XYZ file of C-alpha atoms in Angstrom:
240
model
C 0.000 0.000 0.000
C 1.038 3.586 -0.592
C -0.573 5.841 2.011
C -0.555 9.628 1.594
C 0.425 11.072 4.984
C 0.475 14.744 4.003
C 3.115 17.108 2.639
C 6.352 18.772 3.674
C 7.151 22.482 3.897
C 7.855 22.573 0.148
C 4.479 21.073 -0.719
C 5.884 17.672 -1.759
C 3.665 14.751 -0.772
C 4.914 12.317 1.873
C 3.960 8.748 1.042
C 4.221 5.818 3.437
C 5.010 2.764 1.292
C 4.155 -0.249 3.433
C 6.012 -2.618 1.102
C 9.259 -0.817 1.875
C 8.576 0.059 5.535
C 5.584 -1.861 6.917
C 5.677 -0.373 10.442
C 4.738 3.201 11.383
C 4.858 4.837 14.805
C 2.912 8.026 15.586
C 3.824 9.894 18.760
C 2.991 13.223 20.351
C 1.260 14.838 23.310
C -2.453 14.432 24.058
C -4.661 16.287 21.575
C -2.057 16.633 18.820
C -4.051 14.506 16.345
C -2.594 10.991 16.666
C -5.935 9.149 16.623
C -7.420 11.358 13.909
C -4.299 10.774 11.814
C -4.533 7.000 12.348
C -8.236 7.120 11.431
C -7.396 8.754 8.108
C -4.777 6.112 7.375
C -7.226 3.300 8.188
C -9.846 4.728 5.827
C -7.319 5.100 3.009
C -6.056 1.557 3.579
C -9.631 0.272 3.404
C -10.164 2.081 0.109
C -7.045 0.328 -1.160
C -8.619 -3.038 -0.321
C -6.862 -3.755 2.975
C -8.388 -5.644 5.875
C -8.053 -3.303 8.868
C -8.183 -4.077 12.593
C -7.990 -1.350 15.234
C -6.976 -2.162 18.808
C -7.513 0.574 21.367
C -9.189 1.948 24.456
C -12.810 0.989 25.026
C -15.338 3.529 23.811
C -13.178 5.258 21.207
C -15.282 5.440 18.006
C -14.149 3.755 14.817
C -13.757 5.774 11.609
C -15.775 3.093 9.760
C -18.193 0.389 10.964
C -16.474 -2.139 8.696
C -13.182 -1.896 10.606
C -12.726 -4.709 13.121
C -12.197 -3.503 16.691
C -10.637 -5.040 19.807
C -10.537 -3.308 23.193
C -7.462 -3.177 25.379
C -7.958 -5.338 28.443
C -9.322 -8.268 26.436
C -5.906 -9.919 26.409
C -7.151 -13.353 25.341
C -8.749 -11.984 22.158
C -5.735 -9.802 21.385
C -3.392 -12.779 21.722
C -5.720 -14.893 19.566
C -5.748 -12.192 16.872
C -1.957 -11.938 16.836
C -1.563 -15.721 16.735
C -3.914 -15.835 13.744
C -1.927 -13.050 12.075
C 1.291 -15.016 12.561
C -0.345 -18.153 11.175
C -1.438 -16.166 8.121
C 2.112 -14.902 7.698
C 3.459 -18.452 7.765
C 0.868 -19.491 5.202
C 1.793 -16.626 2.891
C 5.512 -17.306 3.208
C 4.992 -20.990 2.424
C 3.012 -20.135 -0.690
C 0.212 -22.473 0.404
C -2.812 -21.757 -1.860
C -6.313 -20.893 -0.668
C -9.717 -21.184 -2.363
C -9.273 -17.844 -4.139
C -5.944 -16.208 -4.817
C -6.860 -12.509 -4.455
C -7.942 -12.564 -0.796
C -4.858 -14.652 -0.056
C -2.639 -11.620 -0.698
C -5.021 -8.943 0.571
C -3.051 -6.342 2.566
C -3.599 -6.551 6.317
C -3.261 -3.533 8.625
C -3.108 -3.722 12.430
C -3.477 -0.390 14.249
C -2.639 -0.112 17.958
C -4.067 3.238 19.045
C -2.649 4.628 22.308
C -0.370 1.604 22.552
C 1.130 2.811 25.836
C -2.350 2.669 27.404
C -2.349 -1.105 26.831
C 1.136 -1.611 28.259
C 0.664 0.526 31.390
C 1.841 -1.488 34.379
C 2.938 -4.329 32.085
C 6.608 -3.347 31.684
C 9.085 -3.731 34.527
C 12.754 -2.767 34.241
C 12.251 -2.392 30.451
C 10.978 -5.975 30.208
C 7.386 -6.956 29.311
C 5.459 -8.878 31.959
C 1.980 -10.293 32.438
C -0.130 -10.867 29.331
C 1.820 -8.152 27.531
C 4.893 -10.421 27.554
C 3.091 -12.787 25.167
C 1.656 -9.913 23.138
C 5.108 -8.346 22.790
C 6.704 -11.583 21.547
C 3.935 -12.072 18.973
C 4.112 -8.452 17.832
C 7.887 -8.626 17.455
C 7.478 -11.644 15.196
C 4.714 -10.055 13.109
C 6.740 -6.884 12.554
C 9.806 -8.933 11.646
C 7.919 -10.787 8.873
C 5.619 -7.955 7.770
C 7.568 -6.888 4.685
C 7.471 -10.375 3.139
C 3.804 -11.037 3.908
C 1.807 -7.949 2.917
C 1.106 -6.839 6.487
C 1.496 -3.418 8.054
C 1.444 -2.239 11.664
C 0.790 1.204 13.178
C 1.442 2.070 16.818
C 0.378 5.431 18.241
C 1.127 6.733 21.715
C 2.254 9.630 23.872
C 5.421 7.893 24.989
C 6.633 4.948 22.941
C 9.985 3.980 24.444
C 11.819 1.218 26.290
C 10.028 1.970 29.565
C 6.540 1.745 28.033
C 6.954 -1.087 25.511
C 10.098 -2.978 26.503
C 13.632 -2.630 25.231
C 13.465 -5.223 22.436
C 10.345 -3.905 20.715
C 11.577 -0.317 21.108
C 14.937 -1.238 19.548
C 13.225 -3.043 16.669
C 11.002 -0.044 15.950
C 13.894 2.416 16.190
C 15.861 0.483 13.583
C 13.133 -0.611 11.179
C 10.059 1.631 11.420
C 8.979 4.895 9.873
C 8.266 7.536 12.520
C 5.888 10.475 12.782
C 5.994 12.876 15.722
C 3.100 15.336 15.883
C 2.805 18.492 17.921
C 5.436 20.005 20.156
C 8.945 18.957 21.157
C 10.650 16.972 22.605
C 10.551 14.442 19.800
C 10.101 10.718 20.341
C 13.254 8.754 21.270
C 12.370 6.362 18.447
C 13.711 8.980 16.028
C 17.441 8.513 15.573
C 19.580 10.526 17.983
C 21.452 12.107 15.089
C 18.126 13.550 13.873
C 16.796 14.873 17.197
C 18.179 18.388 16.796
C 16.964 18.642 13.181
C 13.517 17.275 14.062
C 13.186 19.658 16.996
C 14.111 22.608 14.778
C 11.471 21.535 12.255
C 8.832 21.333 14.987
C 9.782 24.739 16.411
C 9.551 26.238 12.913
C 6.222 24.493 12.434
C 4.877 25.947 15.683
C 5.651 29.431 14.392
C 3.617 28.767 11.226
C 0.465 27.199 12.696
C -2.227 28.379 15.066
C -2.433 25.139 17.058
C 0.011 22.180 17.247
C -2.483 19.791 15.610
C -1.479 17.407 12.850
C 1.920 18.904 12.045
C 5.335 17.674 13.083
C 8.318 15.657 11.871
C 8.574 12.565 9.675
C 11.516 10.129 9.590
C 11.539 7.269 7.091
C 13.189 3.923 7.747
C 16.455 5.084 6.120
C 16.795 8.003 8.543
C 15.793 10.734 6.082
C 13.791 13.397 7.945
C 11.292 16.011 6.730
C 8.732 18.364 8.165
C 5.232 16.851 8.012
C 2.014 18.756 7.567
C -0.868 16.285 7.600
C -4.207 17.001 5.983
C -6.201 16.501 9.196
C -8.046 19.463 10.630
C -8.224 20.388 14.297
C -11.929 21.086 13.803
C -12.559 17.376 13.218
C -11.507 16.260 16.683
C -8.870 16.897 19.263
C -8.001 13.217 19.641
């Protein structure tokens, strides 16, 4: 899938190509537009024919009634979903045929909204514990095989780091994922240290140009290239 995330300060479009970088993190303070941004991505992915599942806090509305939803706290169903996703990845990698070929390669998108809300109290000394330990292992495996299997994963959160998700998942995301940080500085530690100063400068410049820190920020692709990001979401839609 090629998802239009917005444009940079020069007006050039920023496209997230899930075949090249199947994992996207979206960070920023409360009310900067993370959920609204993820909603837009889910709708575009659906239009492209993807099967979309959103995992998040109970009571948060879906952008479309045809998107599957799982609530945080229902650990058994979340684990079952991730186990099924891994089984589907193994099937795709083995080339095992199904009844019809097209659905067999249908893109799959998993969206974890407010991921750090799910992991709260489930990480000790930068190590996952409780049910999240199993979830973390499964998610690590899914992300590791996503490029070869037509899957994509989005994680949004205020603070995605080693203390909130565990050191191994954080390290995997830092090395392999594409990152978006919306709103004000400081930028997420998932962005490469060598880019922190540049990203912060971009955000400060962005703050001078906009009325509210909603939907604008910094974008770093999986090669480390960084640009200012101005998404097409509007603060009038929602402050989520």
